[in-house]
Each structure stands twice: as C-alpha cells, then as structure tokens.
mmCIF file of C-alpha atoms and ligand atoms in Angstrom:
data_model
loop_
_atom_site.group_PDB
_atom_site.id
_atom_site.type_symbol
_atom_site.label_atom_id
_atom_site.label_comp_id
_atom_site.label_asym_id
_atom_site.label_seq_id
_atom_site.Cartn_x
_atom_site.Cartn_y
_atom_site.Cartn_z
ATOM 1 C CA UNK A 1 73.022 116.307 81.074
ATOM 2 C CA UNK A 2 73.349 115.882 85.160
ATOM 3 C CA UNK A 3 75.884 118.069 87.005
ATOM 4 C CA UNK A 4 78.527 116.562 88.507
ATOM 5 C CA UNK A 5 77.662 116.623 92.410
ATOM 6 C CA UNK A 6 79.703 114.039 94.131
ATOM 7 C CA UNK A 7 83.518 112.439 94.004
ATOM 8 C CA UNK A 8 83.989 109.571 95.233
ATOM 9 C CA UNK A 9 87.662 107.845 96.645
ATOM 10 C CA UNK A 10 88.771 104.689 97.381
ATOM 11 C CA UNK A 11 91.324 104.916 99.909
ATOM 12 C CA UNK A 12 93.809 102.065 99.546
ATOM 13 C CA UNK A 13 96.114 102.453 96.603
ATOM 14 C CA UNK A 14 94.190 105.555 95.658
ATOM 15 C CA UNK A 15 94.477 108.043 98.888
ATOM 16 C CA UNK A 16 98.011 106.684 99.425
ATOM 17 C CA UNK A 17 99.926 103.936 99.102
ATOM 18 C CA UNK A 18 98.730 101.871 101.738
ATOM 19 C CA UNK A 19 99.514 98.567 101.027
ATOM 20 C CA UNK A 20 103.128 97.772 100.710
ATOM 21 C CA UNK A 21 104.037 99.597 103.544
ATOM 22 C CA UNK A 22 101.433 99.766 105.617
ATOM 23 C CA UNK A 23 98.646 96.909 105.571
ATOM 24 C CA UNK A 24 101.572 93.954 104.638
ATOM 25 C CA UNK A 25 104.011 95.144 107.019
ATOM 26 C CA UNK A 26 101.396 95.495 109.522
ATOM 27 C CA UNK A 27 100.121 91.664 109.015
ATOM 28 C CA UNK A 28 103.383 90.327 109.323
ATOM 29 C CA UNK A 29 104.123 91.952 112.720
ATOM 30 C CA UNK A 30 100.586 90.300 113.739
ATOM 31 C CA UNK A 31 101.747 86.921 112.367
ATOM 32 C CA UNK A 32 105.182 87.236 114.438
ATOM 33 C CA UNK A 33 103.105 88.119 117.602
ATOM 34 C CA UNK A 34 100.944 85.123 117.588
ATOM 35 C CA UNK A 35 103.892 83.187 117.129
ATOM 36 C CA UNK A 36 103.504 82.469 113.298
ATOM 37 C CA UNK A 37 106.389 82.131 111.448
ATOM 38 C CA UNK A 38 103.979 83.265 108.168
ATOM 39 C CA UNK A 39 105.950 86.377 105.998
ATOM 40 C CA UNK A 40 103.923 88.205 103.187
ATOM 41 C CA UNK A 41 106.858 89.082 100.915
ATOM 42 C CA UNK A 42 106.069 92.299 98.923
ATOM 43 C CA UNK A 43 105.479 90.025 95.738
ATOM 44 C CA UNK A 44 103.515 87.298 97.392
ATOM 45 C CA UNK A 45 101.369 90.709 98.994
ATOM 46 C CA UNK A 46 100.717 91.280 95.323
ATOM 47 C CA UNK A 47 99.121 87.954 94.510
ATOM 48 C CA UNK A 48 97.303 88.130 98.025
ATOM 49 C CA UNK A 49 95.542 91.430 97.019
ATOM 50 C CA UNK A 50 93.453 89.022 94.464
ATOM 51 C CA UNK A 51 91.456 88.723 97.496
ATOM 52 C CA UNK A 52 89.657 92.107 98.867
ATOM 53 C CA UNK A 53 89.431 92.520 102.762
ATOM 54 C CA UNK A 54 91.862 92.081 105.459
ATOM 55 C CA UNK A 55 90.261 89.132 107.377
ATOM 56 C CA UNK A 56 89.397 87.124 103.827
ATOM 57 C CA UNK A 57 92.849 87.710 102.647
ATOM 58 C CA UNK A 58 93.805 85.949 105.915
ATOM 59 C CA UNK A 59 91.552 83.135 105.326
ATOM 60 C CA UNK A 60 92.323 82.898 101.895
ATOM 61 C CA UNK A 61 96.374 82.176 102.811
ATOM 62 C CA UNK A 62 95.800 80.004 105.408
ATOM 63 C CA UNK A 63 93.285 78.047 102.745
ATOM 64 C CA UNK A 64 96.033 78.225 99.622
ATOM 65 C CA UNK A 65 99.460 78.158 101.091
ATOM 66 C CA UNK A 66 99.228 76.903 104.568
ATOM 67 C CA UNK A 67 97.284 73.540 104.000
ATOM 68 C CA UNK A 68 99.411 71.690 107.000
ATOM 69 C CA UNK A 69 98.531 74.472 109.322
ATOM 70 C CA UNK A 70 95.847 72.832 112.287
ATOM 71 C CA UNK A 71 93.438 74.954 112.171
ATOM 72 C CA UNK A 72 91.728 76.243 115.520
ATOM 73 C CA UNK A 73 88.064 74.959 116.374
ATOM 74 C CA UNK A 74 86.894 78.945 115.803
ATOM 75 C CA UNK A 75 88.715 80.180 113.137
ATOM 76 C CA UNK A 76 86.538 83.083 112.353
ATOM 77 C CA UNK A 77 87.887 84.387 116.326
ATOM 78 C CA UNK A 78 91.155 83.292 115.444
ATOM 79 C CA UNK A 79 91.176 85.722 112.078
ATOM 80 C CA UNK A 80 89.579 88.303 113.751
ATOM 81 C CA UNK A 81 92.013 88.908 116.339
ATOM 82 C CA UNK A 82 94.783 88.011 114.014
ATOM 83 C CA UNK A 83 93.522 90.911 112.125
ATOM 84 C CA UNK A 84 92.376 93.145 115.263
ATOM 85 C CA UNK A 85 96.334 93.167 115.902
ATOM 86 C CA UNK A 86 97.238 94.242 112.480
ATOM 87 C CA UNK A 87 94.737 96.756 112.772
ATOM 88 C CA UNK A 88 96.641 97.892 115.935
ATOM 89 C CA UNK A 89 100.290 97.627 114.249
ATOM 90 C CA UNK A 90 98.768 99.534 110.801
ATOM 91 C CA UNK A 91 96.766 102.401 112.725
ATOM 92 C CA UNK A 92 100.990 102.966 114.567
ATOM 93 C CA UNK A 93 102.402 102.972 111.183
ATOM 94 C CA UNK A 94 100.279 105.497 109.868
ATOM 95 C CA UNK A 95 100.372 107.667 113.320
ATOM 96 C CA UNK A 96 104.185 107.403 112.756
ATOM 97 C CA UNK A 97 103.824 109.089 109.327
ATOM 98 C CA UNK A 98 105.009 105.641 106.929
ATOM 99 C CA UNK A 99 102.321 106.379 104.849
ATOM 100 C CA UNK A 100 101.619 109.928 103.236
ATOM 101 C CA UNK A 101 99.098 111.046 100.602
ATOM 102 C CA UNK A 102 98.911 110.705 96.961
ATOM 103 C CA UNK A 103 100.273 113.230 94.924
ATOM 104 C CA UNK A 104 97.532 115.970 94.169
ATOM 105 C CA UNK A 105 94.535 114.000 96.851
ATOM 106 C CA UNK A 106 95.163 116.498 99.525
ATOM 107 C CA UNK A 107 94.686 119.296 96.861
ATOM 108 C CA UNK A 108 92.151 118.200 94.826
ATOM 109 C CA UNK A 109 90.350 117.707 98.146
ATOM 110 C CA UNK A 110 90.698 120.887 99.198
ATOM 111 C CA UNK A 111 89.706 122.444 96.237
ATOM 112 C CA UNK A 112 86.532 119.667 96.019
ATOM 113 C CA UNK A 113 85.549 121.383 99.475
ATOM 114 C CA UNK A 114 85.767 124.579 98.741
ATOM 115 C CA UNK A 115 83.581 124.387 95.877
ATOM 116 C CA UNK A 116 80.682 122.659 97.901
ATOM 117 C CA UNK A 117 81.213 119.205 95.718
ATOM 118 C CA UNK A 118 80.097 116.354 98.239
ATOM 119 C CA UNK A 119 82.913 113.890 98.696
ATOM 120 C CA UNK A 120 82.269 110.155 99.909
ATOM 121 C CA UNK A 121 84.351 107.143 100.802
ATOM 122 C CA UNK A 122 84.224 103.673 99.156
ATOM 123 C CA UNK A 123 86.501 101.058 100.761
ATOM 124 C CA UNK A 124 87.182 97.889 101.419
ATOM 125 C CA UNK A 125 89.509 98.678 104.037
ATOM 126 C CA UNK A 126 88.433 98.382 108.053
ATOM 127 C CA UNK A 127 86.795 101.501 109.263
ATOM 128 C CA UNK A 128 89.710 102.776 111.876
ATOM 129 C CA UNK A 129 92.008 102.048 109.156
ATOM 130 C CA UNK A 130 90.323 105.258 107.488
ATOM 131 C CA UNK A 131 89.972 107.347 109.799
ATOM 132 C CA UNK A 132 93.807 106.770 111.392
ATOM 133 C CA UNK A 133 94.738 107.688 107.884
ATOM 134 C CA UNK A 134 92.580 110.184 106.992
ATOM 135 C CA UNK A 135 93.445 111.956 110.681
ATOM 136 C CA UNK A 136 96.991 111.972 110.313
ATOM 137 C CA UNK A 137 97.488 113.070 106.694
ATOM 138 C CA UNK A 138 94.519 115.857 106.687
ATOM 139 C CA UNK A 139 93.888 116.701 110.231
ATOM 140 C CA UNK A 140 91.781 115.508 112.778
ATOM 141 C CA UNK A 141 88.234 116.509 111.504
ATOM 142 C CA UNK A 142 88.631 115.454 108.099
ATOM 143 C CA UNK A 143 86.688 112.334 108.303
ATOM 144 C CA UNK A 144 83.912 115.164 108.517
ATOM 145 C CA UNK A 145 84.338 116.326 104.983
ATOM 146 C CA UNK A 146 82.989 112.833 103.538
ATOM 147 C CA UNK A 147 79.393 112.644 104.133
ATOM 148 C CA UNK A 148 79.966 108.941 103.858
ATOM 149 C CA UNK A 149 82.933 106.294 104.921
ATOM 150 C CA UNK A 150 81.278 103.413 103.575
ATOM 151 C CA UNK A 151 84.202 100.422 105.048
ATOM 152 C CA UNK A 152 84.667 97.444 105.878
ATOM 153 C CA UNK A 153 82.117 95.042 106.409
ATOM 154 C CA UNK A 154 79.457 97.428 105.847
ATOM 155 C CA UNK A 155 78.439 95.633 103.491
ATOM 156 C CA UNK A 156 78.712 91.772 103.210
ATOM 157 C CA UNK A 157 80.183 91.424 99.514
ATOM 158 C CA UNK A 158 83.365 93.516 99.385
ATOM 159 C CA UNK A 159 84.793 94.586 95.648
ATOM 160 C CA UNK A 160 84.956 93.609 93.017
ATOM 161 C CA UNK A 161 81.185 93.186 93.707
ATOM 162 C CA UNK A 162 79.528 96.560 93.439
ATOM 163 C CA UNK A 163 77.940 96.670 96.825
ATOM 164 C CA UNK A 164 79.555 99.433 98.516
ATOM 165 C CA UNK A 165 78.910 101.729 95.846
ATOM 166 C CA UNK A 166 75.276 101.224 95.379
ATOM 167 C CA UNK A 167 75.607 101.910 99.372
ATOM 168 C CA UNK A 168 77.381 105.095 99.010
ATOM 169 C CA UNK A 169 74.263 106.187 96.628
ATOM 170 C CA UNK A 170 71.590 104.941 98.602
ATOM 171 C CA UNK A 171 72.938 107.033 101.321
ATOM 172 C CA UNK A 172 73.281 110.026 99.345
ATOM 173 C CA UNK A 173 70.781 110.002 97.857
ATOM 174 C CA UNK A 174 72.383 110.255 94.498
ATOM 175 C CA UNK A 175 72.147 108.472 91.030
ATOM 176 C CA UNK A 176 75.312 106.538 89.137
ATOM 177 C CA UNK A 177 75.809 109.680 86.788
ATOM 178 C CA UNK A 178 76.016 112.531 89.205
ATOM 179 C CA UNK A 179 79.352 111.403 90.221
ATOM 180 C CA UNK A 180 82.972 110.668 89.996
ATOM 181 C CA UNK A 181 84.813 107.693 91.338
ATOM 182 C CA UNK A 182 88.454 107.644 91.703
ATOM 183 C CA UNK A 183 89.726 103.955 92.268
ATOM 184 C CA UNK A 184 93.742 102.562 91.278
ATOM 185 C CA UNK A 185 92.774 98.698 90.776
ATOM 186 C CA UNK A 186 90.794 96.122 88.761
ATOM 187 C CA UNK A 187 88.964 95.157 91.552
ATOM 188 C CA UNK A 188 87.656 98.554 92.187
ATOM 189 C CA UNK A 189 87.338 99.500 89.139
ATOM 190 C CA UNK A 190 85.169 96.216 88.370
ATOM 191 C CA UNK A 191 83.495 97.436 91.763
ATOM 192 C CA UNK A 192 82.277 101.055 90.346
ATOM 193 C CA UNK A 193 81.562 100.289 86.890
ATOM 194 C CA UNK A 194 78.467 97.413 87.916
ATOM 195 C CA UNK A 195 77.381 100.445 89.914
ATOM 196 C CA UNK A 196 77.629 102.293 86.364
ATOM 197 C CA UNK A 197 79.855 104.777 88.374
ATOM 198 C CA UNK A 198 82.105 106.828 85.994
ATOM 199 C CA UNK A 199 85.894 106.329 87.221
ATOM 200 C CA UNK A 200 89.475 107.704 86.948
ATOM 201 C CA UNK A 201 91.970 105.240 87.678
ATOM 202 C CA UNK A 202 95.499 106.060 88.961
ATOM 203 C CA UNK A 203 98.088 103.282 89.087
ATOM 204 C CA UNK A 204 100.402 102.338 91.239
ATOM 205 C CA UNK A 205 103.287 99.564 91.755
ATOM 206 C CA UNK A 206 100.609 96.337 92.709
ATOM 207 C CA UNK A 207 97.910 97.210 89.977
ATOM 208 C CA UNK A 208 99.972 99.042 87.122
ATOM 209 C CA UNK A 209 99.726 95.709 84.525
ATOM 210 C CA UNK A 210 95.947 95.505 85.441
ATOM 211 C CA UNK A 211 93.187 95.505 82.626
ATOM 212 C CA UNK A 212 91.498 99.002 82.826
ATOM 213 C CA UNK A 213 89.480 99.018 79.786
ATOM 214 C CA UNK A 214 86.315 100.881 80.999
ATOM 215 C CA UNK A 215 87.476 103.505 82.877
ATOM 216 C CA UNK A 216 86.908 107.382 82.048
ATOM 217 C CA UNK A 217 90.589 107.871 82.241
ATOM 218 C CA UNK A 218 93.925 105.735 83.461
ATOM 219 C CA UNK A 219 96.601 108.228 85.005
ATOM 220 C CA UNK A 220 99.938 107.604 86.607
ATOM 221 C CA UNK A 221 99.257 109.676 89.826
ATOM 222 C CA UNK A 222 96.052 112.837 89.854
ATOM 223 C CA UNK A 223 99.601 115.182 89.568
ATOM 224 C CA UNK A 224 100.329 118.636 90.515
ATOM 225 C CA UNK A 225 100.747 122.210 88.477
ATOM 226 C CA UNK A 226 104.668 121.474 89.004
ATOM 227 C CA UNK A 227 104.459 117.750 88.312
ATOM 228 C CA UNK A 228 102.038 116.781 85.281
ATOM 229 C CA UNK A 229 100.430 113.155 85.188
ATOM 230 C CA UNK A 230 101.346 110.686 82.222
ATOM 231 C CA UNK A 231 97.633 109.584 80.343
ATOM 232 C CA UNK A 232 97.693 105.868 80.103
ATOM 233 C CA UNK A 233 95.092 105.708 79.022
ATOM 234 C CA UNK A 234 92.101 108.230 77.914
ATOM 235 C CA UNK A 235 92.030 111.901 76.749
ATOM 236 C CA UNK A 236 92.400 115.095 79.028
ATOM 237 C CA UNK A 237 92.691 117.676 76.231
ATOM 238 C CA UNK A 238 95.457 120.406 77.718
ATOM 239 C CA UNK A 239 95.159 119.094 81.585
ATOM 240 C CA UNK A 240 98.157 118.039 82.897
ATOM 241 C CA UNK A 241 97.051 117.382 86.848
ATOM 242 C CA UNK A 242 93.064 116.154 87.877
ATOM 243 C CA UNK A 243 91.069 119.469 89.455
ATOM 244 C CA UNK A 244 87.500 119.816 89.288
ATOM 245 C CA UNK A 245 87.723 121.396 85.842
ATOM 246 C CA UNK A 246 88.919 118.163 84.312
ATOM 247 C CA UNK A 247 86.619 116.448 86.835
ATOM 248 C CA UNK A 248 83.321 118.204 85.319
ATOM 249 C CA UNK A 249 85.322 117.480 82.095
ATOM 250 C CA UNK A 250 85.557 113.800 82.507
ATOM 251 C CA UNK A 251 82.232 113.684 83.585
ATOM 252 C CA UNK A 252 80.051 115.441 81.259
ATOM 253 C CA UNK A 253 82.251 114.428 77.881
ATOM 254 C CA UNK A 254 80.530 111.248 77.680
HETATM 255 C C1 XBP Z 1 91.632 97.478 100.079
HETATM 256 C C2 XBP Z 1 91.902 96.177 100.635
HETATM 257 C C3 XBP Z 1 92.030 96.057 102.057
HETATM 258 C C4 XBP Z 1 93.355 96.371 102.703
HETATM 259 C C5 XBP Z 1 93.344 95.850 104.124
HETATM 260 O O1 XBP Z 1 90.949 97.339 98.834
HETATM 261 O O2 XBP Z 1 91.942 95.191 99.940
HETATM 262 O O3 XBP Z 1 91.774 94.732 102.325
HETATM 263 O O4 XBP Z 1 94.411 95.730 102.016
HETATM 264 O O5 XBP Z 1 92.245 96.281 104.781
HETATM 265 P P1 XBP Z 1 90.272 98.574 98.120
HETATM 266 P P2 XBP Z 1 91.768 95.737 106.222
HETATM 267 O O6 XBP Z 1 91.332 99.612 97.972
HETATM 268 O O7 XBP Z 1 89.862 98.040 96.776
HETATM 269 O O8 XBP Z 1 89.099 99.018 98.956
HETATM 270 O O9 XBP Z 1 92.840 94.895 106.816
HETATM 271 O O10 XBP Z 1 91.504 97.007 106.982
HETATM 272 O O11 XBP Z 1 90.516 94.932 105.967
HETATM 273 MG MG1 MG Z 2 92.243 100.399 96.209
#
C-alpha cells in the first residue's frame, strides 16, 4: 500500500465559506457599478453555483435570466471586466476580515506542515482570489506552503471535469493514490473522483442536500478537539475532528 504524501484543498466552500459572503456580495457590487440593476439573491447564488467559474457563471445569467439584455459586440471584454471588478470588491472583503477559515483548516494545516506532508491547491476560483484569502487568514507567506495553486483558468475545463486535478499531479509528480483531497461540493467532488483522487467532503449551507455517494467520508465541518464533527456519511472509528491520523486512516483503509 502507498503512503499518504500529499493533501489536497479546494478553497471555496472548503477553506472558508467564500461564497455567500464573499464572491455573491462581491458580484453584485460589480453589477451596481456598471450600472446593472442585476441582484444575486443568496438563493438564486445557490442555483448559479451549478455553473463553476466566476466569468461562466456571468455568462451563464446573462444567457438564462437576462434574455432582453443587448448584449455588447465583445462580450467576452465585457465579462471580464465585469468580473475584474468583483475580483477587486472580493479581494476588500476578504482584506476586511468577512471571510474567516473553516473550523479545524488552519490547524490541520499546521499540523500537515509540520509533519513534511506536501499540501496543494485545486480551485476553480481566480488566482488573486487565493492568495488574498490565503494571506489574510494564514499570513502573508502562506501561499508558500502549497507547492501548487492550481486556479482559475489554468486549465480550460473547470470542475466538475477533472482537469485541475490531473494538473495538480502532473506537477507533483504524484499518482491518484498518494493523496488526499478535501472538497465540500458535487462538483468537486465529481472533479476528484475522475482523477480517482480519494476525498473527504465537508458540507456547508449551498451543497449540504448534494449527492456525495463516492466520497471517503462526508463531515459537517474537519472539527476541533473542543468541537467534534457529525459523520454524514462514512466511518472514522473513535475520531471526532480530521488530523493526519485520521487522514493516513482514511487513506490507507481502502
Ligand atoms: C469555486 C467557484 C468559483 C467562485 C468564484 O468552485 O465556483 O467560481 O465562486 O470564483 P470550487 P472567481 O470551490 O469548486 O473550485 O470569481 O474567482 O472565478
Ligand atoms: Mg468548493
């Protein structure tokens, strides 16, 4: 059996709750600068999330629900300053500290580090996104502790397709079974398993009804020694928060 050599972490949904607070709120002050009277309620953000990517999810609306809207000759300049302004608004909501860190990320990180386990990045999410978020909840040289933020449009098919992963690997230099993914929706979770990536899903408000049947284990949150996780789905044996015990558990118990 392979040793367990690398976690892997989405960011959005998984890192922290980005997307309620951060990435809608931060469209809809773009929209309202460029004089569009567009508003992505917090349930119509949940049907929106259907599509991956920032500057899709754009084109998608426009496409779905705003079919009278004239559309501009270049509409690929028109979505990506649309979304160069949202990038602007979300980077000053996370510098103002709106969006914090999953419970138990910055620890198992820390603890991931200190035991030499390689740690990588899988998102779907614009690159500066990241690393505004990943500077102002761990410090300013964390983006240095993944030896790859694979973002964006890195690749051309975002998830669900598997793309990014296989990226992450290739760069690594690493094969499917020496690691551990750690996504919170379908989409990712669809995502990691064509790249035959073993994952740990933890929920949140947007992806909580989702089908996770595949995944190495469903938790509420990764938890904390003073706050234990609720299984939803999977078995942990006597662990009640996600270290790198359970990790190697998850990993070799296969
Ligand atoms: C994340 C996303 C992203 C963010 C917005 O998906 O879908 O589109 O909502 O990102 P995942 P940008 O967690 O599955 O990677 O606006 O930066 O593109
Ligand atoms: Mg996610």
């Amino acid at each position: 059996m392979t040793k367990l050599q690398a976690l892997i972490f989405d960011v959005d949904g998984t890192m922290a709750d980005t997307e309620r607070d951060g990435h809608r709120v931060a469209f809809n002050r773009a929209f309202a600068d460029a004089g569009l009277d567009w508003d992505w309620s917090v349930s119509l953000y949940g049907e929106l999330l259907d599509v991956a990517g920032g500057k899709e999810r754009i084109r998608f609306y426009l496409n779905q629900y705003q079919p009278d809207f004239k559309q501009p000759a270049d509409l690929d300049q028109f979505i990506a300053d649309l979304h160069r302004t949202k990038t602007k608004y979300y980077q000053n909501l996370v510098a103002e500290g709106a969006i914090p860190l999953r419970l138990g990320v910055k620890r198992l990180l820390k603890e991931a580090r200190e035991q030499g386990m390689r740690l990588a990045i899988a998102t779907t999410a614009a690159l500066p996104n990241v690393t505004a978020l990943l500077e102002h909840t761990l410090g300013s040289d964390s983006p240095s502790w993944f030896e790859v933020i694979a973002a964006g449009d890195i690749v051309p098919a975002k998830k669900p397709a598997p793309d990014v992963y296989q990226y992450v690997l290739r760069v690594m230099n690493l094969e499917p079974q020496d690691c551990l993914v750690f996504e919170d929706s379908y989409h990712g979770l669809r995502a990691s398993s064509q790249a035959n990536l073993k994952t740990v899903v933890t929920v949140n408000e947007y992806t909580q009804n989702q089908d996770f049947s595949g995944a190495r284990l469903v938790l509420n949150h990764l938890g904390e020694p003073n706050q234990p996780f609720s299984v939803l789905a999977g078995k942990v044996e006597n662990a009640s928060y996600v270290d790198l015990a359970l990790a190697h558990h998850l990993h070799g118990n296969f």
